[in-house]
C-alpha positions as a printed Julia matrix, in Angstrom:
729×3 Matrix{Float64}:
 137.21   97.11  119.7
 134.64   94.72  118.31
 135.81   93.51  114.91
 132.75   91.45  114.04
 131.35   91.96  110.58
 127.7    92.97  110.79
 125.43   92.27  107.8
 122.93   95.08  107.36
 121.37   97.41  104.77
 122.07  100.81  103.24
 120.3   103.8   104.87
 119.26  105.43  101.6
 116.84  104.36   98.84
 114.16  101.68   98.75
 116.47   99.07   97.23
 117.84   98.71  100.76
 121.04   97.21   99.37
 122.82   94.68  101.53
 126.2    95.66  102.94
 128.64   94.49  105.61
 129.92   96.83  108.33
 133.14   96.45  110.27
 133.94   98.88  113.14
 137.12  100.93  112.69
 138.93  103.36  115.0
 137.22  106.72  115.38
 133.73  105.47  116.15
 132.71  104.68  112.6
 132.58  101.64  110.3
 133.96  100.36  107.03
 131.53   99.25  104.33
 132.27   96.09  102.37
 130.49   93.95   99.81
 127.68   91.67  100.9
 127.2    89.38   97.95
 124.64   87.13   99.66
 121.85   89.71   99.51
 119.96   89.01   96.28
 118.82   92.54   95.41
 122.16   94.28   94.9
 124.45   91.21   94.95
 127.24   93.25   96.51
 126.97   96.33   94.29
 126.66   99.73   95.98
 126.33  103.27   94.69
 128.47  106.16   95.93
 125.94  107.11   98.57
 125.98  103.66  100.1
 129.77  103.42  100.03
 130.17  106.79  101.77
 127.31  106.43  104.26
 129.71  105.93  107.22
 130.96  109.51  106.77
 127.8   110.69  108.52
 128.68  108.69  111.63
 131.59  111.08  112.27
 130.84  113.16  115.4
 132.22  116.17  113.59
 129.47  115.98  110.97
 126.42  115.1   113.05
 124.56  116.3   116.12
 125.84  114.89  119.42
 123.99  117.04  121.97
 120.43  118.29  122.34
 119.99  121.92  121.37
 117.48  124.38  122.83
 116.58  127.89  121.77
 118.07  130.41  124.19
 115.47  132.96  125.33
 118.26  135.52  125.8
 120.04  135.29  122.45
 117.58  133.38  120.27
 120.35  130.97  119.27
 120.33  127.19  119.58
 122.61  126.17  122.44
 123.61  122.77  123.87
 121.49  121.37  126.69
 121.04  118.21  128.68
 118.56  115.55  127.66
 116.22  116.08  130.61
 115.98  119.79  129.93
 115.37  119.22  126.23
 112.71  116.54  126.79
 111.02  118.65  129.47
 110.86  121.59  127.06
 109.28  119.44  124.35
 106.71  117.99  126.74
 105.88  121.45  128.07
 105.6   122.94  124.59
 103.32  120.2   123.26
 101.21  120.09  126.4
 100.81  123.87  126.48
  99.38  123.77  122.98
  97.2   120.75  123.69
  95.79  122.36  126.83
  95.27  125.76  125.32
  94.0   124.91  121.85
  93.02  121.24  121.85
  94.77  118.05  120.78
  94.48  118.76  117.05
  96.51  121.94  117.48
  99.51  119.62  117.92
 100.94  118.16  114.71
 103.29  115.26  114.09
 105.31  114.9   110.88
 107.29  111.74  110.16
 109.57  110.41  107.44
 109.9   107.62  104.92
 113.36  106.84  106.25
 112.13  105.85  109.73
 112.21  102.14  110.49
 108.93  100.25  110.77
 109.29  100.27  114.54
 109.72  104.05  114.66
 106.89  104.72  112.21
 104.6   102.44  114.22
 105.54  104.01  117.55
 105.21  107.55  116.16
 101.68  106.9   114.9
 100.72  105.31  118.19
 102.25  108.19  120.15
 100.32  110.78  118.13
  96.98  109.04  118.55
  97.29  107.57  122.06
  99.46  110.06  123.97
  98.79  113.32  122.15
  95.3   112.38  120.99
  95.83  114.26  117.73
  94.58  113.4   114.27
  97.2   115.69  112.71
  99.91  113.25  111.68
 101.34  112.58  108.24
 104.77  112.05  106.71
 106.96  112.96  103.77
 106.18  109.65  102.07
 102.98  111.37  100.97
 105.32  113.12   98.5
 106.8   109.82   97.31
 104.34  107.28   95.88
 100.91  107.99   97.34
  99.35  108.31   93.88
 100.63  104.87   92.89
  99.37  103.52   96.2
  95.91  104.99   95.65
  95.73  103.66   92.1
  96.92  100.23   93.21
  94.29   99.99   95.93
  91.62  101.17   93.5
  92.54   98.61   90.84
  93.91   95.64   92.79
  92.53   96.16   96.31
  96.06   96.36   97.72
  99.13   98.56   97.44
 102.58   97.06   97.48
 105.12   98.93   95.37
 106.25   95.87   93.42
 103.9    92.87   93.49
 106.82   90.74   92.34
 110.53   90.63   93.2
 113.08   92.53   91.12
 114.54   89.21   90.0
 111.51   88.84   87.69
 112.39   91.98   85.69
 115.19   90.47   83.54
 112.99   87.49   82.71
 110.04   89.36   81.25
 109.7    90.31   77.58
 109.27   94.09   77.79
 109.36   96.78   80.45
 107.86  100.24   80.03
 109.63  102.43   82.59
 107.62  105.61   83.14
 109.18  108.67   84.78
 112.02  106.81   86.43
 115.79  107.22   86.19
 117.27  104.34   88.22
 120.73  104.92   86.71
 120.89  107.94   89.03
 118.27  107.28   91.71
 119.14  103.64   92.49
 122.15  102.63   90.38
 122.43   98.99   91.53
 118.95   98.41   90.06
 120.1    99.31   86.55
 121.61   95.84   86.14
 118.11   94.36   86.08
 117.27   96.36   82.96
 120.67   95.62   81.41
 120.05   91.92   81.99
 116.55   92.26   80.55
 118.02   93.48   77.26
 120.81   90.87   77.34
 118.1    88.21   77.63
 116.37   89.53   74.51
 113.79   91.69   76.26
 112.99   95.29   75.44
 113.26   98.41   77.6
 111.08  101.43   76.79
 111.72  104.59   78.82
 109.17  107.4    79.11
 110.81  110.64   80.27
 110.91  114.25   79.0
 114.7   114.08   79.4
 117.16  111.71   77.77
 118.52  110.52   81.09
 121.28  108.01   81.7
 118.55  105.39   81.94
 116.93  106.5    78.68
 120.3   106.14   76.97
 120.18  102.42   77.83
 116.69  101.93   76.36
 115.62  100.35   73.08
 113.01  103.08   72.73
 112.79  106.51   74.4
 109.52  108.44   74.45
 109.91  112.09   75.51
 106.44  113.42   76.27
 105.69  116.94   77.37
 105.69  117.0    81.21
 102.29  116.23   82.68
 100.96  114.3    79.68
 101.71  110.74   80.8
  97.97  110.14   81.27
  97.22  110.98   77.65
 100.14  108.83   76.53
  98.86  105.76   78.38
  95.36  106.31   77.01
  96.7   106.64   73.48
  98.56  103.34   73.83
  95.41  101.62   75.13
  93.45  103.04   72.19
  95.93  101.42   69.8
  95.81   98.13   71.72
  92.05   98.05   71.16
  92.21   99.27   67.55
  94.84   96.68   66.63
  92.99   93.82   68.3
  95.67   93.19   70.92
  93.41   92.94   73.99
  93.28   89.7    75.98
  89.54   89.12   75.93
  89.58   85.91   77.97
  91.61   87.54   80.73
  89.4    90.62   80.73
  86.29   88.45   81.0
  87.61   86.14   83.72
  89.72   88.42   85.93
  88.5    92.02   85.65
  85.48   94.3    85.86
  84.73   97.72   84.39
  86.3    97.17   80.97
  83.53   98.66   78.83
  83.72  102.06   80.53
  87.53  102.13   80.5
  87.63  101.12   76.84
  85.18  103.87   75.89
  87.31  106.45   77.71
  90.47  105.27   75.96
  88.87  105.31   72.52
  88.36  109.07   72.86
  92.19  109.42   72.77
  93.06  108.61   69.16
  96.75  108.57   68.2
  96.95  111.9    66.37
  95.19  113.65   69.26
  97.64  112.08   71.72
 100.58  113.14   69.54
  99.36  116.76   69.7
  99.08  116.6    73.5
 102.28  114.7    74.29
 104.6   115.49   71.39
 105.26  111.76   70.93
 104.93  110.85   67.22
 102.28  108.31   66.23
 104.86  105.86   64.76
 106.55  105.69   68.19
 103.19  105.05   69.83
 102.56  102.16   67.46
 106.06  100.76   67.98
 105.56  100.9    71.75
 102.35   98.9    71.49
 104.03   96.31   69.28
 107.01   95.88   71.6
 104.79   95.66   74.67
 102.2    93.26   73.27
 104.24   90.78   71.23
 106.1    89.04   74.11
 104.27   86.57   76.3
 104.99   88.67   79.39
 105.54   92.4    80.02
 105.57   94.97   82.8
 104.89   98.66   83.4
 106.93  100.3    86.17
 106.25  103.89   87.24
 108.04  106.31   89.53
 107.67  109.93   90.55
 107.33  111.3    86.99
 103.7   110.27   86.41
 102.85  110.1    90.13
 103.8   113.58   91.34
 101.01  115.25   89.42
  97.64  116.65   90.42
  96.2   113.81   88.31
  98.75  111.22   89.44
  96.25  108.62   90.64
  94.4   108.65   87.33
  97.69  108.64   85.44
  98.9   105.51   87.19
  95.42  104.08   86.75
  95.72  104.52   82.99
  98.97  102.53   82.92
  97.33   99.84   85.06
  94.44   99.73   82.56
  97.0    99.07   79.81
  98.34   96.11   81.79
  94.86   94.73   82.49
  93.64   95.07   78.91
  96.61   93.03   77.67
  96.43   90.43   80.45
  99.67   91.7    82.02
  98.78   91.65   85.74
  98.53   88.77   88.17
 100.45   86.52   85.81
 104.05   85.26   86.04
 106.67   87.8    84.93
 103.99   90.4    84.2
 102.32   93.24   86.01
 102.26   96.84   87.13
 104.72   98.01   89.75
 105.95  101.21   91.35
 109.6   101.93   92.13
 109.44  103.35   95.65
 111.94  106.11   96.41
 112.63  106.47  100.14
 114.39  103.79  102.15
 111.25  102.78  104.05
 108.68  104.49  101.88
 106.71  101.23  101.71
 106.76  100.25  105.39
 106.52  103.86  106.49
 102.95  104.14  105.24
 101.85  100.67  106.31
 102.02  101.06  110.05
 100.38  104.28  111.11
 102.25  107.51  110.44
 100.0   108.3   107.47
  97.0   110.52  108.21
  94.34  107.95  107.31
  95.89  104.62  108.25
  96.45  102.32  111.2
  99.09   99.56  111.44
  98.82   96.74  108.95
  97.6    99.12  106.25
  94.23   99.26  107.98
  91.89  102.16  107.32
  91.42  104.54  110.21
  87.74  104.87  109.32
  87.08  101.11  109.51
  85.39  100.27  112.86
  86.79   96.73  112.87
  90.3    98.05  112.25
  89.94  100.55  115.07
  88.74   97.83  117.45
  91.63   95.52  116.55
  94.39   98.11  116.92
  92.83   99.74  119.99
  92.79   96.33  121.69
  96.49   95.84  120.99
  97.17   99.32  122.33
  94.9    98.84  125.34
  92.67  101.83  124.68
  89.03  102.46  123.83
  88.58  102.53  120.04
  86.42  105.61  120.42
  89.42  107.42  121.88
  91.34  107.13  118.6
  91.04  110.31  116.51
  89.88  110.14  112.91
  91.86  110.94  109.76
  93.83  114.17  109.72
  95.33  116.41  107.08
  97.64  115.14  104.36
 101.3   116.22  104.41
 101.13  119.48  102.48
  97.81  120.44  104.03
  99.3   119.82  107.46
 102.33  121.98  106.67
 100.08  124.69  105.23
  98.14  124.8   108.51
 101.22  125.39  110.69
 100.99  128.51  112.79
  97.21  128.74  112.41
  95.22  125.58  113.17
  98.38  123.67  114.15
 100.41  125.59  116.72
 103.09  123.05  117.72
 104.87  120.35  115.73
 106.94  117.29  116.55
 108.99  116.35  113.49
 111.06  113.19  112.95
 113.29  112.41  109.97
 112.14  115.03  107.48
 113.29  118.39  106.13
 110.19  120.05  104.61
 111.8   123.49  104.42
 113.71  122.05  101.42
 111.59  119.09  100.31
 108.02  120.43  100.37
 106.39  122.17   97.4
 106.04  125.95   97.6
 108.94  125.71  100.02
 109.26  129.41  100.83
 105.66  129.39  102.02
 106.26  126.21  104.04
 109.33  127.8   105.63
 107.21  130.81  106.59
 104.6   128.48  108.12
 107.28  126.61  110.09
 108.66  129.9   111.42
 105.19  130.92  112.59
 104.76  127.94  114.93
 104.46  128.52  118.65
 106.72  125.52  119.2
 108.78  123.16  117.01
 110.71  120.08  118.12
 112.88  118.14  115.65
 114.59  114.75  115.96
 117.38  114.35  113.42
 120.94  113.19  112.95
 122.13  116.5   111.47
 121.11  120.13  111.81
 118.92  120.29  108.73
 117.43  123.53  107.43
 114.19  122.68  109.26
 115.96  121.69  112.47
 117.77  125.03  112.45
 114.37  126.7   112.97
 113.36  124.51  115.93
 112.93  125.38  119.58
 114.42  122.02  120.56
 116.57  119.66  118.47
 117.27  116.11  119.63
 120.26  114.18  118.21
 119.16  110.64  117.38
 120.85  107.42  116.34
 121.59  106.45  112.77
 121.23  103.27  110.76
 124.51  101.67  111.88
 123.82  102.42  115.56
 120.4   100.84  115.86
 118.49   97.7   115.02
 115.16   97.82  113.24
 113.24   96.73  110.17
 112.5    98.38  106.85
 110.37   97.26  103.92
 111.93   97.55  100.5
 110.32   98.47   97.19
 109.7    94.74   96.65
 107.61   94.43   99.83
 110.5    92.53  101.41
 110.76   93.17  105.15
 114.44   93.44  106.13
 116.46   93.58  109.31
 118.97   96.38  109.78
 121.42   95.47  112.52
 123.31   97.62  115.0
 127.03   97.56  114.25
 128.41  100.03  116.81
 127.25  102.13  119.76
 126.03  105.67  119.3
 128.25  108.53  120.51
 127.7   109.94  123.97
 124.82  112.36  123.95
 122.86  110.58  121.2
 119.71  108.55  121.86
 117.27  106.55  119.75
 113.88  107.79  118.52
 112.14  104.99  120.44
 113.74  106.26  123.63
 112.57  109.78  122.8
 108.97  108.62  122.44
 109.27  106.55  125.63
 110.47  109.57  127.6
 107.89  111.94  126.13
 105.1   109.47  126.87
 106.24  109.39  130.49
 106.02  113.19  130.63
 102.76  113.6   128.72
 100.65  110.54  129.59
  97.5   110.88  131.68
  97.54  107.48  133.37
  99.98  105.38  135.4
 103.21  104.43  133.62
 102.16  105.33  130.06
 105.79  104.97  129.01
 105.34  101.2   129.34
 103.3   101.41  126.15
 106.43  102.64  124.37
 109.28  100.14  124.71
 112.78  101.21  123.76
 113.77   97.74  122.49
 113.0    97.59  118.74
 112.31   93.88  118.77
 109.71   94.37  121.48
 108.11   97.09  119.38
 108.15   94.8   116.35
 106.42   92.04  118.31
 103.62   94.48  119.08
 103.54   95.63  115.46
 103.07   92.0   114.42
  99.95   91.75  116.56
  98.62   95.1   115.38
  99.11   94.15  111.72
  97.65   90.64  112.04
  94.77   90.13  109.67
  95.36   93.45  107.91
  96.31   93.94  104.27
  99.99   94.32  105.25
 100.1    91.36  107.64
 103.49   90.96  109.34
 102.3    88.61  112.07
 104.25   85.63  110.73
 107.52   87.57  110.55
 110.11   87.64  113.32
 113.6    89.05  113.75
 114.92   85.51  113.68
 113.28   84.8   110.33
 114.5    88.06  108.86
 118.05   87.25  109.88
 117.92   83.69  108.57
 116.02   84.27  105.33
 117.46   87.57  104.05
 114.04   89.16  104.49
 110.43   88.02  104.19
 107.82   89.31  101.76
 104.51   90.47  103.2
 101.73   89.49  103.57
 103.01   86.81  105.89
 100.32   85.8   108.41
 101.06   83.87  111.54
 100.4    80.11  111.37
  96.76   79.3   111.97
  93.95   81.8   112.54
  94.98   84.97  114.32
  92.71   85.53  117.35
  91.09   88.94  117.68
  92.54   90.63  120.79
  90.11   91.04  123.64
  88.87   94.61  123.96
  89.53   96.09  127.36
  87.06   98.04  129.48
  87.75  101.28  127.62
  90.46  103.17  129.46
  91.4   106.65  128.33
  94.36  107.42  126.1
  96.84  107.53  128.93
  95.66  104.54  130.97
  97.68  101.36  131.28
  96.41   97.93  130.31
  98.17   94.7   129.54
  98.31   93.91  125.83
  97.53   90.46  124.45
 100.35   87.95  124.31
 102.45   88.11  121.15
 101.91   85.65  118.34
 104.31   82.69  118.55
 107.53   82.98  116.56
 107.48   79.28  115.72
 104.4    77.4   114.58
 103.24   74.17  116.21
 104.6    71.09  114.48
 101.33   70.47  112.62
 101.17   73.99  111.16
 103.47   75.25  108.45
 105.17   78.59  108.8
 103.91   80.95  106.09
 106.71   81.49  103.54
 105.78   85.08  102.74
 104.39   86.3    99.42
 106.98   87.32   96.84
 104.37   87.42   94.05
 100.91   88.84   94.56
  97.65   88.34   92.62
  98.59   85.13   90.78
  95.31   83.48   91.86
  93.1    86.45   92.66
  93.29   90.16   93.31
  92.73   91.59   96.77
  89.22   92.82   95.99
  86.01   91.35   97.37
  85.32   89.35   94.22
  88.98   88.69   93.42
  88.8    90.67   90.17
  90.89   93.68   89.2
  89.05   96.93   88.55
  89.38   98.94   85.36
  88.84  102.63   86.16
  87.78  104.93   83.31
  90.02  108.01   83.15
  90.49  110.87   80.69
  93.3   113.31   79.93
  93.12  116.68   81.61
  95.46  119.64   81.65
  98.13  120.26   84.26
  97.09  122.32   87.25
  99.26  125.07   85.81
  99.91  125.4    82.08
 102.38  127.79   80.4
 101.22  131.23   79.32
 102.82  134.44   78.03
 104.26  135.31   81.45
 105.44  131.81   82.34
 106.03  130.09   78.96
 108.22  127.13   79.99
 107.57  123.96   81.98
 109.75  123.04   84.97
 110.25  119.46   86.06
 112.38  118.32   89.0
 114.28  115.24   90.1
 117.41  113.76   91.62
 121.07  113.37   90.74
 123.13  110.31   91.54
 125.42  111.82   94.2
 122.72  113.46   96.34
 119.6   112.2    98.1
 116.24  113.77   98.91
 116.64  117.19  100.6
 120.41  116.67  100.75
 120.52  117.27  104.51
 122.82  114.27  104.91
 124.53  113.8   101.55
 125.53  117.47  101.33
 127.73  116.79  104.35
 129.8   114.1   102.56
 132.87  115.51  100.78
 133.03  112.84   98.08
 129.39  113.33   97.15
 129.68  117.11   97.12
 132.68  116.88   94.83
 130.55  114.9    92.37
 127.47  117.14   92.68
 128.44  120.43   94.32
 125.27  122.39   93.72
 122.04  122.96   91.84
 121.77  123.67   88.14
 119.19  124.46   85.48
 119.16  122.03   82.58
 117.83  123.58   79.34
 117.85  122.96   75.61
 120.21  124.95   73.33
 117.26  126.57   71.55
 115.89  127.94   74.8
 119.38  129.03   75.87
 119.83  130.9    72.61
 116.44  132.56   72.96
 117.27  134.0    76.39
 120.95  134.68   75.64
 122.39  132.15   78.08
 125.73  130.36   77.87
 126.93  127.25   79.7
 127.47  128.05   83.38
 125.65  131.39   83.32
 123.48  132.04   86.39
 119.84  131.61   85.43
 116.78  132.78   87.32
 113.83  130.4    87.15
 110.67  132.18   88.25
 107.23  130.74   89.0
 104.12  132.2    90.59
 105.54  131.09   93.95
 109.08  132.4    93.87
 112.48  132.57   92.25
 115.47  130.2    92.19
 118.91  130.88   90.76
 121.41  128.27   89.55
 123.99  127.82   86.74
 122.9   126.84   83.24
 123.59  123.34   81.98
 122.84  123.29   78.26
 122.0   119.95   76.64
 119.98  118.44   73.83
 118.87  115.73   76.28
 115.85  117.8    77.32
 112.83  119.1    75.42
 113.05  122.73   74.21
 109.86  123.61   76.11
 111.11  122.2    79.44
 113.76  122.93   82.06
 114.94  120.61   84.81
 116.26  121.33   88.31
 117.39  118.86   91.0
 115.76  119.47   94.39
 118.56  118.61   96.85
 119.69  122.11   97.81
 118.51  124.93  100.03
 119.21  128.63   99.53
 118.72  130.49   96.28
 118.94  127.28   94.25
 116.05  125.62   96.11
 113.95  124.08   93.32
 110.94  123.57   95.56
 110.59  127.31   95.96
 109.04  127.06   92.51
 106.93  123.89   92.62
 103.16  123.81   92.69
 101.32  122.42   95.75
  98.21  121.59   93.68
  96.99  118.26   95.09
  95.73  115.08   93.52
  92.12  114.78   94.73
  92.55  111.14   95.76
  96.15  110.73   96.96
  96.69  114.36   98.08
 100.1   114.27   96.4
 101.4   117.65   95.2
 102.23  118.38   91.57
 106.02  118.49   91.99
 106.75  117.32   88.46
 105.29  120.15   86.4
 104.71  123.87   86.79
 104.88  126.95   84.59
 108.0   129.14   84.83
 109.97  131.74   82.96
 113.73  131.51   82.6
 116.01  134.52   82.35
 119.68  135.31   82.81
 120.67  136.49   86.28
 124.09  138.0    85.6
 125.2   140.43   88.27
């Protein structure tokens, strides 16, 4: 057996912690510390340490499954039969109802190569516009706000190593102590260096316990809070007028909007006392440098884009963006949530973060793909809208790396929509709750069995390396797309467009991204291995030539693609070092200035009333991840977090007659969930919290509201009206 130690990265969150893997008997690996990777410096959370448990053939899928017409059960099948069934099912829908009756749903855990190939497959082979991914549920509001203000979205425009060196961090709606524990050291070091940590969260989380100041606003009022802070910045004369004049536009309108949110008004909306608002402004403005970091709390709202925009306005008004050790950043959640939306599996984007509606972008990418740009479909539905259309406008679905039956808002409705499909094919490593409803399930390789790239929350492109072979019966997602292209393409050898070698796919991705906002053209596998990752944008040395447009073949025709950009630059041209820190000279707008956007507080999409008097907010716990499809199969993690719960304040518990551990029913306009009570003073009396990792009667997303942000199309996961009652048998 190979005993080589393979340096790679964790399969879970967007920290993408470095780890070493050593093969051990039984077809799995042992995880050990990898101290050379600068983000986690060897530290790993429980999920990362136990990740090899999912490589066990007894835990995962090792054979394709097809739905038996006789019994209705999923039964093992050969790969050819399974692939033929998928091709027939998708083609039957495409032929009978049109290309847009076929949907594709991806995931923020797919590598860049898979995300790129999936988007290309949807648009070139299937010809459908109906593709989106679960990353729409992750940080799309922050992305939209970042593009609106800065002209570019990259979760963090600076590396994490800058966090301990700044003077103050306002952490809004984030709990890294549980969601990405190795990142907590950055905030601990910040305080050890004399900096200040302010946490904004309706719950006193493990992260909030580490803070110098904890603000506990009513859920859904983060927008008003940010506006109230900006009002005080103006009233106290703390704006940076020279910076505003030289590096921004739109200040007068944004200032006028903020001045309508005086402190006492904001206190009434948020519940945060005026003295705490004033103290926050003092702590944020007195140091030379400061940051605001947001996560799902303010983003997963029907006003999430404006909410993030208000926090960005606070940074701009105080000169805290595009300067060393200062700025606004978003803590991405999923492992490849950043790269997953950059390269084409999002409904409105092409590779390189290009806009699907931009004619020049369509010409560039179509030339790399060897197709007529007019053959590329336009933007499709966003994630929830796509799921809501299943069984009606969308009759068949190909799904990779997602479990929307648990993770989507209004989950019971989404489950009903999934069940109503004419045909469903799922590629996954385990039999998730969504996969269990499929007509065909394909077992695919995992992180330790494949090579590919991901892009971390810092915008650092990383190389995951294959450490051991996959079990018999398991194939890679790239091979799946290759085989389906061969079965579905209209022209000669369409499968040649879909290589199975990830490095070959990445070379094509480099060309497709060249010149785009997320330019990877100067990055290679060799550089990633040698440099511990490279920050994008990283253009190729010298001007990138526009690929020649072919004669306009149809979606299935074959045409040679342009030669790849050189890995090494000529001797007289320097290799681009990558861009760890964005916006230091100019922002990515046409005039190089950041944009203030005037915003105003507005109510949640659903406010409490007599029937539903309490607010529900949702989130994660340290031992589980996302829909739990994988982590719920790991004994050690289940022992630490065995099931869902309802966190509530003692005053609310007393009012409804609940004791610790009692089963509670949480009821919204969309359904009912039942889980044990966890009584604590760490939460507001008007709010309850549920983690969203479980299926069944404790499924939190049965309750959540699919109301969408008008810009980002992100659902309002983080706040909805509920009633809470005992559910004793």
